[in-house]
Coordinates of C-alpha atoms in Angstrom, one line a residue:
X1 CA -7.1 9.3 -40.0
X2 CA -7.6 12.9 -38.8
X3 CA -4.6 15.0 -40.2
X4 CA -4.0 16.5 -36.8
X5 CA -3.2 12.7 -35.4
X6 CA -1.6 11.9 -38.7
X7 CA 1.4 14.9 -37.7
X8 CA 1.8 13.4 -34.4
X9 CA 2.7 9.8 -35.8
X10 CA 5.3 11.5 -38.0
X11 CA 6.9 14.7 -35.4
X12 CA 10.9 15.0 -36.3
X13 CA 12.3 13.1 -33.5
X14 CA 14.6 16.5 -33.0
X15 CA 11.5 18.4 -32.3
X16 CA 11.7 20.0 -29.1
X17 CA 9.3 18.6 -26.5
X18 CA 9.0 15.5 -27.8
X19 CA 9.3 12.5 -25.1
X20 CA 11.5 9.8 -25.8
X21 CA 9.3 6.9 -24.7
X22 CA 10.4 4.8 -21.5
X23 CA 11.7 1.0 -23.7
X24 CA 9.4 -1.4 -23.4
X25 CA 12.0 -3.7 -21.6
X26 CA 12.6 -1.3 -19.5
X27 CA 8.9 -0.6 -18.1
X28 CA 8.5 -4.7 -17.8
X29 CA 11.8 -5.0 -15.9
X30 CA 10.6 -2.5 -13.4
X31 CA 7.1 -3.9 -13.0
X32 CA 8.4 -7.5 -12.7
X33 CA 10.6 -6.7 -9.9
X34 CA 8.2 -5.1 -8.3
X35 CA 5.0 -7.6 -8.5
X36 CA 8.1 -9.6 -7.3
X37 CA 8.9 -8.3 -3.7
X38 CA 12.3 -7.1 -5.2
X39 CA 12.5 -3.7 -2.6
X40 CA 16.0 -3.0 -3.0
X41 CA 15.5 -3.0 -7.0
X42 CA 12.5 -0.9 -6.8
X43 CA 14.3 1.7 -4.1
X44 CA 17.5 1.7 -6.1
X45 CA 15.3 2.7 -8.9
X46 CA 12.9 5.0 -7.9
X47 CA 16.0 7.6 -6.6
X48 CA 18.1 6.9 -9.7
X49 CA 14.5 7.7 -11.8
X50 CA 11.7 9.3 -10.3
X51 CA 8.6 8.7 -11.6
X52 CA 8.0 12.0 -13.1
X53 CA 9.5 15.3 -13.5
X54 CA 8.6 18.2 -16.2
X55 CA 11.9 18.1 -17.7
X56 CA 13.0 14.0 -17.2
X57 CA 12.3 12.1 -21.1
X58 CA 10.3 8.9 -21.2
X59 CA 6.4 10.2 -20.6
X60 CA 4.5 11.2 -23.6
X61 CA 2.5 14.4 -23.3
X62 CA -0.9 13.2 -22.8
X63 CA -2.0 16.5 -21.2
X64 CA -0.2 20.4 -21.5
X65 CA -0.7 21.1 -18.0
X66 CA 2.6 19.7 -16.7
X67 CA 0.3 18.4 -13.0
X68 CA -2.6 16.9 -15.0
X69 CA -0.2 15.1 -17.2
X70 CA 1.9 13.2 -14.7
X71 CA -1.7 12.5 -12.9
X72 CA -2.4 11.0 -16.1
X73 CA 0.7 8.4 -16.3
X74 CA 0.4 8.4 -12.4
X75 CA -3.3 6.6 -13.4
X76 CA -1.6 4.5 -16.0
X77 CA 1.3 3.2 -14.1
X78 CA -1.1 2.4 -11.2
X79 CA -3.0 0.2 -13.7
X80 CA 0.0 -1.4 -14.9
X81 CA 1.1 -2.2 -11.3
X82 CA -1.7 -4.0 -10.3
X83 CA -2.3 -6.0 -13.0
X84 CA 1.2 -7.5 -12.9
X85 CA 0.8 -7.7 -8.8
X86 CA -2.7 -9.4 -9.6
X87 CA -0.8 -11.6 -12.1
X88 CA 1.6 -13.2 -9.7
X89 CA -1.0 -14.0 -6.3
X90 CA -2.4 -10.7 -5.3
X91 CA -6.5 -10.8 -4.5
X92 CA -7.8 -9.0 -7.6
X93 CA -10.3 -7.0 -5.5
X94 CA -7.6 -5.7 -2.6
X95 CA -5.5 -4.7 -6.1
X96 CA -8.3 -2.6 -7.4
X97 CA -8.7 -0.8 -4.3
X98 CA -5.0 0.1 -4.0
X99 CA -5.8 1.7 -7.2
X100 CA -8.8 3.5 -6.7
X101 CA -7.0 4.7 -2.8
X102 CA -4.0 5.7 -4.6
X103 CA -6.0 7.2 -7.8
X104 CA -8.2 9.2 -5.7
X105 CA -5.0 10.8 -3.7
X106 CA -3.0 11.6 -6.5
X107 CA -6.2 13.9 -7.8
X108 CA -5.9 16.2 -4.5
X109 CA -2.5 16.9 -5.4
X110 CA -0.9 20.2 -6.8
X111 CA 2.5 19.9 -7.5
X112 CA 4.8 16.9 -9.6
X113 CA 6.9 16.7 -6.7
X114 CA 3.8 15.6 -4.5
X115 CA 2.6 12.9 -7.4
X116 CA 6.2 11.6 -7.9
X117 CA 6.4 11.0 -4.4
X118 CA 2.8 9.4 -3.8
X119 CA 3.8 7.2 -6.8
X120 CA 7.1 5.7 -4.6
X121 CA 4.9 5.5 -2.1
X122 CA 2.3 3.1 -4.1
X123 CA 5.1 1.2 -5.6
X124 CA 6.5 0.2 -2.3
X125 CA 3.9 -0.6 -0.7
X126 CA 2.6 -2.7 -3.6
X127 CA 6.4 -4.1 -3.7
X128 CA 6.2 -5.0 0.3
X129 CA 3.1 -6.5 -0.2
X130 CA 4.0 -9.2 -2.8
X131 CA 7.1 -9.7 -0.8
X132 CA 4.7 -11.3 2.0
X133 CA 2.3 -13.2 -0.7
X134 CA 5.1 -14.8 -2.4
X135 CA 6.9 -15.7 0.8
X136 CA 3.3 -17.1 1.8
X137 CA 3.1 -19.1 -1.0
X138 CA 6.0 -21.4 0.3
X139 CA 3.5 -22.0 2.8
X140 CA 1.5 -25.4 3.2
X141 CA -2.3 -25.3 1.8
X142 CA -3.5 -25.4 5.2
X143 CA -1.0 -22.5 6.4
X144 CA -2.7 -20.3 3.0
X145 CA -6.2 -21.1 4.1
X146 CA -6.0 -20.0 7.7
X147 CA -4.1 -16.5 6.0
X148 CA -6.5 -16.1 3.8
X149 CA -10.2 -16.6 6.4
X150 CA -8.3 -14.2 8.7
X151 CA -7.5 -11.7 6.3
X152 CA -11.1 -11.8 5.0
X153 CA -13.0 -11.8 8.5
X154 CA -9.9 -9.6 9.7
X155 CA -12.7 -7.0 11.0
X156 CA -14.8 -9.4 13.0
X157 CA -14.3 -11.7 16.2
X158 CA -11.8 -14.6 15.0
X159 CA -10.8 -17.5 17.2
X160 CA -8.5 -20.5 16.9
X161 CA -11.9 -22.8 16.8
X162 CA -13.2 -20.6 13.8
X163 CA -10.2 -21.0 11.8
X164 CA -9.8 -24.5 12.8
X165 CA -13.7 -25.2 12.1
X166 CA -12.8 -23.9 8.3
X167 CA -9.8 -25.4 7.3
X168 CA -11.1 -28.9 9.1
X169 CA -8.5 -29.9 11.2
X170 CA -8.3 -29.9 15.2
X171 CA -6.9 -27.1 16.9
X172 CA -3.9 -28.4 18.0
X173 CA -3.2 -29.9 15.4
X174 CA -3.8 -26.7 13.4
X175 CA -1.8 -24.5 16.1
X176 CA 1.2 -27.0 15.6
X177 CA 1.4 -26.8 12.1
X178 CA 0.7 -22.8 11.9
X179 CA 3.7 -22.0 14.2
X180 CA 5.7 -24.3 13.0
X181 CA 5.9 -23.1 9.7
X182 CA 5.0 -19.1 11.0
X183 CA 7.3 -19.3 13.9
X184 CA 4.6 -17.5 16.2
X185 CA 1.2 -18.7 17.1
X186 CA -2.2 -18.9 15.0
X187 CA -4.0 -16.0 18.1
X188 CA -0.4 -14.0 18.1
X189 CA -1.0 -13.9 14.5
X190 CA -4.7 -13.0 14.6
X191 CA -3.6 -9.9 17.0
X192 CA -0.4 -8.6 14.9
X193 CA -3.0 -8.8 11.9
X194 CA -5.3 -7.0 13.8
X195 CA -2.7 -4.1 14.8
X196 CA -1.5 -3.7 11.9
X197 CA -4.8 -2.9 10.4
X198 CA -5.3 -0.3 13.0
X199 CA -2.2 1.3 12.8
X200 CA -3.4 2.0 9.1
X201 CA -6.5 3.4 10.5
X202 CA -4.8 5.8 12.9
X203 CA -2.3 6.9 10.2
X204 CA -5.2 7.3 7.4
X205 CA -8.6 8.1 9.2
X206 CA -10.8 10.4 11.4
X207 CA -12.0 7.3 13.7
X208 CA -11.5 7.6 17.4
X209 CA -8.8 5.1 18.7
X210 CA -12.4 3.9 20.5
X211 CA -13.7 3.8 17.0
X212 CA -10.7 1.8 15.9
X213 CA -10.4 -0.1 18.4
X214 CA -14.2 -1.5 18.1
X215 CA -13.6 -1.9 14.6
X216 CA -11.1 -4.7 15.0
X217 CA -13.3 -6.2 17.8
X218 CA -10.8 -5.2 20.8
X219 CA -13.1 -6.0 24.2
X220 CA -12.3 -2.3 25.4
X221 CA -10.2 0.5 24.8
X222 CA -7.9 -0.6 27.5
X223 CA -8.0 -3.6 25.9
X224 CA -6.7 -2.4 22.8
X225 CA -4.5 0.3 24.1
X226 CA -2.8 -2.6 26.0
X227 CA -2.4 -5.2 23.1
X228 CA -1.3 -2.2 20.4
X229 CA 1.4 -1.1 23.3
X230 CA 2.7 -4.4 23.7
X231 CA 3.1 -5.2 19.7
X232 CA 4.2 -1.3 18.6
X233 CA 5.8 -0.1 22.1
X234 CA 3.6 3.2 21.9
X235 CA 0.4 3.7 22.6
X236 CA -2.2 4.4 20.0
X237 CA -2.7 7.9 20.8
X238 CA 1.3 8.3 20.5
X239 CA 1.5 6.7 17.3
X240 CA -0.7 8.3 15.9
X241 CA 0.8 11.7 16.7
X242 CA 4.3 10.2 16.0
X243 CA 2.8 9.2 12.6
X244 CA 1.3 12.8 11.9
X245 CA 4.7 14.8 13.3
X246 CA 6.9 12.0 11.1
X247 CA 5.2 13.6 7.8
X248 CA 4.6 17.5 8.8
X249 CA 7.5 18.5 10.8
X250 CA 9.8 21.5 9.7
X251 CA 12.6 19.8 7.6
X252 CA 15.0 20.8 10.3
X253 CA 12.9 18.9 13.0
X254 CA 14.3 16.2 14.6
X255 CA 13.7 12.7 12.5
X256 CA 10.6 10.9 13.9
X257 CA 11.0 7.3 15.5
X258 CA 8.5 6.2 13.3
X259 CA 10.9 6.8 10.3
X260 CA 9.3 5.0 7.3
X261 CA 5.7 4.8 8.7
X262 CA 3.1 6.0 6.8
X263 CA 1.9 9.6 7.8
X264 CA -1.0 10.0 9.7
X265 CA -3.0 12.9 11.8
X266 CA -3.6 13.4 15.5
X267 CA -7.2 13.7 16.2
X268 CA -7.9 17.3 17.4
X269 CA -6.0 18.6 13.5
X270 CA -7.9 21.1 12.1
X271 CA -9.0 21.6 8.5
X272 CA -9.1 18.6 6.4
X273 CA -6.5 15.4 6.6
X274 CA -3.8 15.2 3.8
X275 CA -5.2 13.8 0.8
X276 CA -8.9 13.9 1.9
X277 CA -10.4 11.1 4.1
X278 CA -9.9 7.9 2.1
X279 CA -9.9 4.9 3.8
X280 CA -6.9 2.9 3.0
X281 CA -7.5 -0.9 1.8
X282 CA -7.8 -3.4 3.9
X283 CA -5.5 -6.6 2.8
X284 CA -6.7 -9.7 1.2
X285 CA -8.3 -11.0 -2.1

């Protein structure tokens, strides 16, 4: 053992700088509740204790740029989250792409402020996430099956004979079962998937709302301006700038009606979009 390493193990705990480290029961308490859809734990938590601030005690000093070292527990604490999400019924893969997305937006920042709030950004959405998995799996086998080949073919043409040609049943019999334990029918839920992955797309990417729109398999754009319209109450183009004006407003603007939405960026912005252009994951395994 190096002596240098051999100090560190043995630094007077009155030694200025010196983190106390987060309690272990502590850390797992947060990270259960949120791989288990707990939101009002995890929101309570994360303004009592934000992630990370220069002069808050429980993070080790893994780095002495104060910005490179909360990117480095911001890395570490993504880890952590996923694994525990991973543990309790989220896909391994869609997990490992929340944390490279999240991993390669935290390196674009510049400030702790901006990394502490990416992190209750992740958390929450990882939190809402399991929220919806573990409430799926109350659902029948069949119900889980027809969540899951939609999800996975989310991007392509999907029709109530597809997903009744997988799980094996007939298609009324399948629609019957679907809505009765979804409450809304097996196509409804096809197209609320499908707008829901485009408004990630209009809040996170550079496509067109053609481009988008294509991407989900819409007919047409009128099509798809229609069907988003009818689900969201705006049109694409206005959520999208809704979306970009709810994140980049003057504090003193008015508040957004898309309060809580992810931010965006209209299509004609100039310069690069916030964060770079990384595609936000799709959900599924």
């Amino acid at each position: 053992m190096s002596s240098e390493y051999a100090h560190t193990l043995f630094w007077p705990e009155n030694e200025p700088n010196v983190a106390i480290l987060i309690p272990y029961e502590k850390e797992r308490a947060f990270f259960n509740e949120l791989s288990n859809g707990n939101e009002d734990f995890l929101e309570d938590s994360l303004s009592r204790e934000p992630f990370y601030t220069s002069s808050d005690a429980g993070f080790d000093v893994l780095s002495q740029d104060p910005v490179r070292n909360a990117k480095y527990h911001f890395y570490g604490t993504a880890t952590l989250a996923a694994r525990y999400c991973i543990q309790k019924g989220m896909g391994q893969r869609h997990a490992l792409s929340l944390v490279s997305y999240y991993n390669q937006k935290v390196d674009l920042l510049k400030t702790e402020d901006e990394i502490a709030a990416l992190h209750a950004e992740m958390c929450l959405l990882m939190c809402q996430e399991m929220k919806e998995i573990l409430k799926h799996k109350c659902h029948s086998k069949i119900v889980r099956q027809c969540l899951d080949y939609i999800y996975a073919h989310l991007r392509e043409r999907i029709t109530v004979a597809e997903v009744s040609e997988h799980v094996q049943l007939s298609e009324s019999y399948l629609s019957k079962q679907f809505k009765s334990e979804m409450g809304i029918s097996l196509s409804e839920y096809i197209l609320r998937q499908k707008i829901e992955g485009a408004k990630n797309l209009l809040c996170y990417s550079r496509l067109s709302i053609v481009e988008i729109g294509e991407s989900f398999c819409f007919s047409s754009q009128s099509h798809f301006t229609r069907i988003f319209k009818k689900e969201t109450g705006v049109t694409p183009h206005k959520y999208r700038e809704m979306a970009f004006h709810s994140k980049w407003d003057a504090p003193d603007s008015a508040p957004s009606p898309l309060s809580g939405e992810k931010p965006g960026r209209p299509d004609n912005a100039e310069g690069p979009p916030p964060g770079g252009e990384i595609p936000m994951p799709e959900k599924g395994a």
